[in-house]
XYZ file of C-alpha atoms in Angstrom:
432
model
C -5.603 5.470 -23.296
C -6.924 2.741 -25.412
C -5.701 -0.605 -24.207
C -7.473 -3.048 -26.356
C -7.946 -1.301 -29.716
C -5.935 -1.868 -32.820
C -5.173 1.823 -33.174
C -3.811 4.294 -30.653
C -6.377 6.476 -29.021
C -6.595 8.729 -25.976
C -8.554 7.653 -22.944
C -10.578 10.765 -23.389
C -13.455 11.757 -21.221
C -14.880 9.135 -18.874
C -17.832 11.430 -18.192
C -18.266 13.681 -21.165
C -20.416 16.762 -20.845
C -23.485 17.107 -23.033
C -22.901 19.523 -25.850
C -25.459 22.251 -26.470
C -26.845 22.282 -22.943
C -25.974 24.205 -19.916
C -24.428 21.784 -17.389
C -22.114 21.927 -14.341
C -20.858 18.338 -15.024
C -17.156 18.060 -15.549
C -15.355 15.559 -17.781
C -13.353 13.134 -15.697
C -10.098 11.584 -16.966
C -7.181 9.842 -15.254
C -5.403 13.160 -15.133
C -8.259 15.429 -14.136
C -9.255 13.043 -11.401
C -6.132 14.008 -9.507
C -7.522 17.494 -9.067
C -9.842 15.974 -6.463
C -7.866 15.731 -3.159
C -9.434 12.398 -2.214
C -8.178 10.731 -5.341
C -4.673 12.137 -4.946
C -4.603 11.230 -1.262
C -5.728 7.667 -1.885
C -3.192 6.958 -4.601
C -0.365 8.721 -2.748
C -1.064 6.786 0.449
C -0.966 3.387 -1.333
C 2.110 4.243 -3.413
C 3.951 5.747 -0.447
C 3.434 2.622 1.683
C 4.214 0.193 -1.061
C 7.422 1.970 -2.053
C 8.588 2.226 1.602
C 8.615 -1.565 2.086
C 12.110 -3.048 1.870
C 12.511 -5.634 -0.840
C 14.184 -8.929 0.075
C 15.154 -11.950 -2.017
C 14.990 -15.444 -0.563
C 16.053 -18.866 -1.831
C 14.667 -22.165 -0.574
C 17.420 -24.754 -0.078
C 16.384 -28.324 -1.084
C 15.640 -30.377 2.009
C 15.289 -27.291 4.263
C 12.128 -25.730 5.514
C 13.665 -22.317 5.931
C 14.135 -19.636 3.222
C 17.577 -18.052 3.242
C 18.041 -14.445 2.220
C 20.298 -13.955 -0.852
C 21.762 -10.977 -2.623
C 19.326 -8.804 -4.664
C 19.816 -8.414 -8.421
C 20.655 -5.040 -9.793
C 17.160 -4.574 -11.156
C 15.728 -4.601 -7.675
C 18.163 -1.913 -6.505
C 18.368 0.622 -9.384
C 15.927 -0.672 -11.970
C 16.130 2.417 -14.199
C 17.906 5.707 -14.870
C 16.840 9.230 -15.647
C 20.154 9.818 -17.375
C 23.858 9.594 -16.829
C 24.509 9.938 -13.141
C 20.755 10.082 -12.408
C 19.773 6.615 -11.223
C 16.175 5.716 -10.388
C 16.245 3.647 -7.195
C 13.799 0.927 -6.414
C 11.714 3.012 -4.046
C 11.049 5.673 -6.803
C 10.359 2.960 -9.317
C 7.903 1.192 -7.009
C 6.102 4.514 -6.254
C 5.731 5.413 -10.016
C 4.482 1.915 -11.013
C 2.182 1.457 -8.090
C 0.654 4.859 -8.796
C -0.132 3.705 -12.333
C -1.552 0.391 -11.067
C -3.940 2.127 -8.684
C -4.814 4.929 -11.194
C -5.152 2.941 -14.447
C -5.044 -0.753 -13.388
C -1.822 -1.239 -15.416
C 1.817 -0.247 -15.377
C 4.242 -0.625 -18.310
C 8.046 -0.506 -18.706
C 10.471 -0.865 -21.600
C 12.970 -3.583 -20.991
C 16.238 -2.097 -22.196
C 18.726 -4.481 -20.662
C 18.953 -8.166 -19.772
C 21.463 -10.106 -17.631
C 23.356 -13.247 -18.415
C 20.391 -15.337 -17.530
C 18.132 -13.402 -19.857
C 16.223 -11.738 -17.097
C 15.446 -7.967 -17.268
C 18.164 -5.926 -15.560
C 16.841 -2.399 -16.550
C 13.184 -1.439 -16.899
C 12.315 2.126 -17.892
C 8.737 3.023 -16.733
C 6.489 4.166 -19.610
C 3.528 6.590 -19.384
C 0.589 4.225 -19.230
C -1.592 6.669 -21.122
C 0.583 6.358 -24.249
C 0.544 2.506 -24.403
C -1.782 0.551 -26.528
C -2.120 -3.210 -26.097
C -2.919 -4.989 -29.351
C -4.780 -8.281 -28.999
C -5.219 -10.817 -31.749
C -6.974 -14.117 -31.454
C -7.378 -13.815 -27.645
C -3.658 -13.108 -26.990
C -1.559 -10.032 -26.716
C 0.166 -9.707 -30.089
C 2.347 -6.622 -29.404
C 2.341 -3.207 -27.775
C 2.452 0.293 -29.317
C 4.051 3.248 -27.507
C 3.651 6.548 -29.279
C 3.309 4.749 -32.649
C 6.284 2.532 -32.121
C 5.748 -1.140 -32.128
C 7.214 -3.354 -29.391
C 7.018 -7.096 -29.054
C 5.669 -8.640 -25.823
C 9.138 -9.691 -24.665
C 10.227 -6.087 -24.714
C 7.588 -4.755 -22.428
C 7.170 -5.179 -18.714
C 3.484 -5.275 -17.951
C 1.825 -5.589 -14.517
C -1.971 -5.698 -14.110
C -4.344 -4.962 -11.266
C -8.123 -5.282 -10.946
C -8.357 -7.796 -13.818
C -11.534 -9.445 -15.022
C -11.950 -12.810 -16.880
C -11.208 -12.577 -20.560
C -9.442 -9.231 -20.302
C -5.700 -8.869 -20.916
C -5.499 -5.562 -19.081
C -6.443 -4.360 -15.619
C -9.452 -2.173 -14.927
C -9.146 1.477 -14.067
C -10.763 2.460 -10.697
C -11.058 5.974 -12.113
C -13.375 4.772 -14.848
C -15.668 3.036 -12.369
C -15.493 5.908 -9.869
C -16.141 8.467 -12.590
C -19.697 9.065 -11.604
C -18.765 9.828 -8.027
C -15.692 11.767 -8.886
C -17.565 13.668 -11.512
C -20.169 14.786 -8.926
C -17.509 16.274 -6.672
C -15.615 17.979 -9.503
C -18.831 19.403 -10.817
C -19.504 20.844 -7.398
C -16.131 22.364 -7.291
C -16.558 23.807 -10.789
C -19.911 25.250 -9.830
C -18.283 26.988 -6.901
C -15.457 28.418 -9.089
C -17.899 29.591 -11.720
C -20.192 31.170 -9.114
C -17.461 33.180 -7.502
C -15.971 34.314 -10.778
C -19.364 35.374 -12.200
C -19.143 32.754 -14.928
C -22.309 31.005 -13.894
C -25.658 32.222 -12.626
C -28.237 30.018 -10.951
C -31.586 29.653 -12.604
C -33.411 33.051 -12.855
C -36.409 34.867 -14.395
C -36.055 37.734 -16.780
C -39.574 39.240 -17.006
C -40.962 42.094 -19.036
C -43.629 43.745 -16.832
C -44.800 46.230 -19.416
C -45.975 43.908 -22.287
C -46.258 40.378 -23.445
C -43.423 39.391 -25.871
C -43.639 37.101 -28.902
C -41.004 34.391 -29.517
C -38.738 36.523 -31.607
C -38.669 39.332 -28.994
C -38.086 36.774 -26.215
C -35.171 35.154 -28.124
C -33.643 38.558 -28.838
C -33.817 39.656 -25.188
C -32.428 36.343 -23.991
C -29.539 36.562 -26.384
C -28.658 40.118 -25.266
C -28.791 39.003 -21.652
C -26.629 35.953 -22.063
C -24.139 37.985 -24.122
C -23.697 40.372 -21.170
C -23.524 37.981 -18.280
C -21.326 35.372 -20.069
C -18.443 37.798 -19.961
C -19.174 39.061 -16.468
C -20.635 42.445 -17.474
C -23.938 43.868 -16.058
C -26.969 43.570 -18.197
C -28.419 46.979 -19.224
C -31.742 47.405 -20.857
C -34.768 49.715 -21.077
C -37.853 50.172 -18.965
C -40.244 47.514 -17.880
C -37.632 44.770 -17.284
C -37.512 42.977 -13.973
C -34.667 40.480 -13.018
C -35.389 38.074 -10.086
C -32.600 35.593 -9.123
C -34.055 32.222 -8.054
C -32.755 30.000 -5.254
C -30.069 27.644 -6.493
C -31.009 24.010 -6.750
C -30.309 21.961 -3.630
C -27.841 19.674 -5.450
C -25.811 22.695 -6.403
C -26.101 25.001 -3.423
C -25.126 22.052 -1.088
C -22.037 21.145 -3.028
C -19.953 20.915 0.128
C -22.131 18.125 1.429
C -21.812 16.439 -1.905
C -18.024 16.686 -1.750
C -18.006 15.168 1.722
C -20.013 12.200 0.572
C -17.803 11.743 -2.462
C -14.570 11.608 -0.502
C -15.847 8.455 1.378
C -17.036 7.053 -1.899
C -13.700 7.581 -3.626
C -11.842 6.141 -0.645
C -13.837 2.891 -1.164
C -13.047 2.812 -4.849
C -9.240 3.104 -4.325
C -9.193 0.677 -1.346
C -8.125 2.990 1.533
C -9.881 3.617 4.844
C -11.645 7.008 4.824
C -10.000 8.150 8.078
C -6.483 7.569 6.548
C -7.170 10.419 4.057
C -8.951 12.580 6.545
C -12.383 11.932 5.124
C -15.262 13.246 7.256
C -16.779 10.374 9.248
C -20.288 10.464 10.570
C -22.066 8.020 12.804
C -20.251 4.999 14.330
C -16.509 4.523 13.899
C -14.030 1.799 14.890
C -11.586 2.709 17.599
C -8.273 0.960 17.645
C -6.081 0.398 20.729
C -2.930 1.734 19.145
C -1.369 2.775 15.864
C 0.020 -0.651 15.233
C -3.406 -2.262 15.275
C -4.691 0.384 12.876
C -1.837 -0.209 10.469
C -2.351 -4.009 10.763
C -5.936 -3.541 9.651
C -4.784 -1.429 6.727
C -2.198 -4.036 5.763
C -4.479 -7.035 5.875
C -7.659 -5.545 4.421
C -6.420 -3.024 1.956
C -2.788 -3.494 1.013
C -2.355 -7.232 1.490
C -3.599 -8.460 -1.871
C -1.681 -5.796 -3.748
C 1.510 -6.681 -1.872
C 1.093 -10.359 -2.896
C 0.555 -9.449 -6.550
C 3.624 -7.265 -6.621
C 5.750 -9.992 -4.882
C 4.805 -12.486 -7.509
C 5.361 -10.102 -10.374
C 8.796 -9.043 -9.080
C 9.828 -12.630 -8.490
C 9.843 -12.955 -12.297
C 13.011 -10.815 -12.150
C 14.910 -13.441 -10.215
C 15.943 -16.930 -11.255
C 14.213 -20.031 -9.806
C 13.881 -21.039 -6.994
C 14.370 -17.456 -5.748
C 11.363 -15.331 -4.684
C 10.832 -11.743 -3.753
C 9.231 -10.641 -0.493
C 8.147 -7.139 0.514
C 8.986 -6.497 4.139
C 5.594 -5.363 5.440
C 6.998 -4.790 8.906
C 7.994 -1.421 7.688
C 4.462 -0.138 8.175
C 3.896 -2.063 11.455
C 6.479 -0.012 13.413
C 5.728 0.013 17.147
C 6.626 2.480 19.793
C 9.885 1.672 21.611
C 8.186 0.282 24.743
C 5.960 -2.054 22.796
C 8.875 -3.171 20.640
C 11.022 -4.164 23.583
C 8.023 -6.064 25.174
C 7.691 -8.044 21.956
C 11.502 -8.902 22.002
C 11.362 -9.971 25.629
C 8.395 -12.289 24.913
C 10.219 -13.764 21.969
C 13.456 -14.273 23.956
C 11.592 -15.828 26.880
C 9.767 -18.223 24.552
C 13.071 -19.198 22.826
C 11.915 -17.959 19.327
C 14.529 -15.129 19.259
C 18.077 -15.094 20.508
C 19.248 -12.101 22.501
C 21.949 -11.426 19.759
C 19.263 -11.401 17.065
C 17.122 -8.847 19.097
C 20.223 -6.691 19.467
C 20.858 -6.870 15.701
C 17.274 -5.786 15.043
C 17.857 -2.775 17.210
C 21.057 -2.084 15.290
C 23.195 -2.932 18.304
C 26.503 -4.866 18.133
C 26.807 -8.203 20.016
C 27.722 -8.087 23.665
C 31.415 -7.980 24.387
C 32.929 -10.094 27.290
C 33.377 -6.887 29.267
C 29.738 -5.942 28.883
C 28.630 -9.412 30.107
C 30.847 -8.962 33.180
C 29.119 -5.601 33.840
C 25.724 -7.444 33.920
C 27.143 -9.892 36.507
C 28.440 -6.953 38.640
C 25.167 -5.140 38.334
C 23.001 -8.169 39.263
C 25.552 -9.329 41.928
C 27.142 -12.848 42.287
C 24.895 -15.830 42.815
C 24.515 -16.308 46.582
C 26.335 -19.380 47.967
C 24.307 -22.060 49.688
C 24.883 -22.859 53.354
C 25.938 -26.353 54.391
C 22.405 -27.154 55.600
C 20.818 -26.013 52.350
C 23.329 -27.961 50.321
C 22.654 -31.069 52.351
C 18.917 -30.587 51.882
C 19.310 -30.332 48.113
C 21.441 -33.529 48.088
C 18.824 -35.408 50.142
C 16.121 -34.314 47.739
C 18.129 -35.615 44.757
C 18.730 -38.937 46.443
C 15.078 -39.287 47.354
C 13.882 -38.663 43.789
C 16.445 -41.079 42.430
C 15.354 -43.793 44.927
C 11.733 -43.488 43.881
C 12.666 -43.821 40.190
C 15.185 -46.718 40.321
C 13.742 -49.796 38.727
C 10.716 -48.013 37.327
C 11.854 -44.852 35.607
C 15.670 -45.190 35.595
C 18.153 -47.991 36.035
C 20.663 -48.258 38.776
C 23.492 -47.294 36.429
C 21.679 -44.090 35.458
C 21.030 -43.319 39.070
C 24.838 -43.678 39.759
C 25.683 -41.292 36.939
C 23.195 -38.760 38.205
C 24.663 -38.911 41.703
C 28.171 -38.623 40.342
C 27.218 -35.471 38.305
C 25.796 -34.086 41.565
C 29.203 -34.640 43.250
C 28.209 -37.824 45.228
C 30.173 -41.018 44.483
C 27.573 -43.390 45.886
C 26.745 -46.994 44.666
C 23.015 -47.022 44.232
C 22.693 -50.778 44.746
C 24.153 -50.495 48.286
C 23.019 -46.943 49.249
C 19.532 -46.753 47.856
C 17.795 -49.762 49.186
C 16.290 -48.664 52.414
C 13.571 -46.343 53.315
C 14.784 -42.824 52.745
């Protein structure tokens, strides 16, 4: 993919092999990189999590400090279609576009429909490898997709890993090519070795006589012609073949692959343990899964979530904005979830009816509330002595407050609410 050239061109090899020399290096491209399990696991993890977050649309009412949820536009429900009767829902669309963002730093879509407000209502994802961004005088002039020109208003373009002065995002694969190439080369070496397509360094020695250059070249050619197609090398007397020990960097390709998995995980912004990367030395231990997922959300996915929210907000009219519900990846076990609900209810930050709604329960019926009263039992009635004691305590507190904290009229009203019709000026004047 050529993103900033005037003419279309393929991305080609990020780490081309050197022609004319024997080498175990492998050319790394955006497609071949997926052959490495760590690359696939990293991109899959990020795209899976991003696509599983519910999308909500909120609107800020003037004068209010609370955002109210509003109906989502069609483009945030079924943004595209594979054909008649084959809609592409938002989760699939988010997975595809996030995969391109993490793999190539860019995602493109063709805007084929707009709503009455002129906002995109259908966006068909485009293969990013086939898109060319044409820049003139420091601004994007147009796009080319498979040789067809499209104006900037016809293309949906999101960027990731941008740098100053660049109109496109950077590809992590390009920057990780050196590390990925090492692992792929190790894999290729193993495949070649077990299929007899590659032989470690060796010595082919004639023990009978000393050869000149022409004879050496001829013997070498005959030998290579035989081993290159997997056949045994047959020659006359006086030849001795000794296989040498493979170089450490080749024979220990498993260790190289273990190192590269952690390296690739850092390039793609995922914790190594999340993709089953071998971990040596010290490791962080989390109290529970929720804490682990919270660290993943804050340190790895948080910035990407914010960028996608702002980009998707362009699909809604002002003053609406899009929010990705990150609680989807912070799911707790049932016991911890109920503890949180109880804490919120006790602190008056969540109503019991709201907690039931979050658990997908209907509101309590009058009959259910009566069951709770029967289960707990009726409130015990106070004895005459206990009731008299409570009344005396109320009168004493009122007496101490009259003239300093409350007025006589306020004291009279308090006593009346308590069931005592007493005139404070005549009854509350002596020592209690």
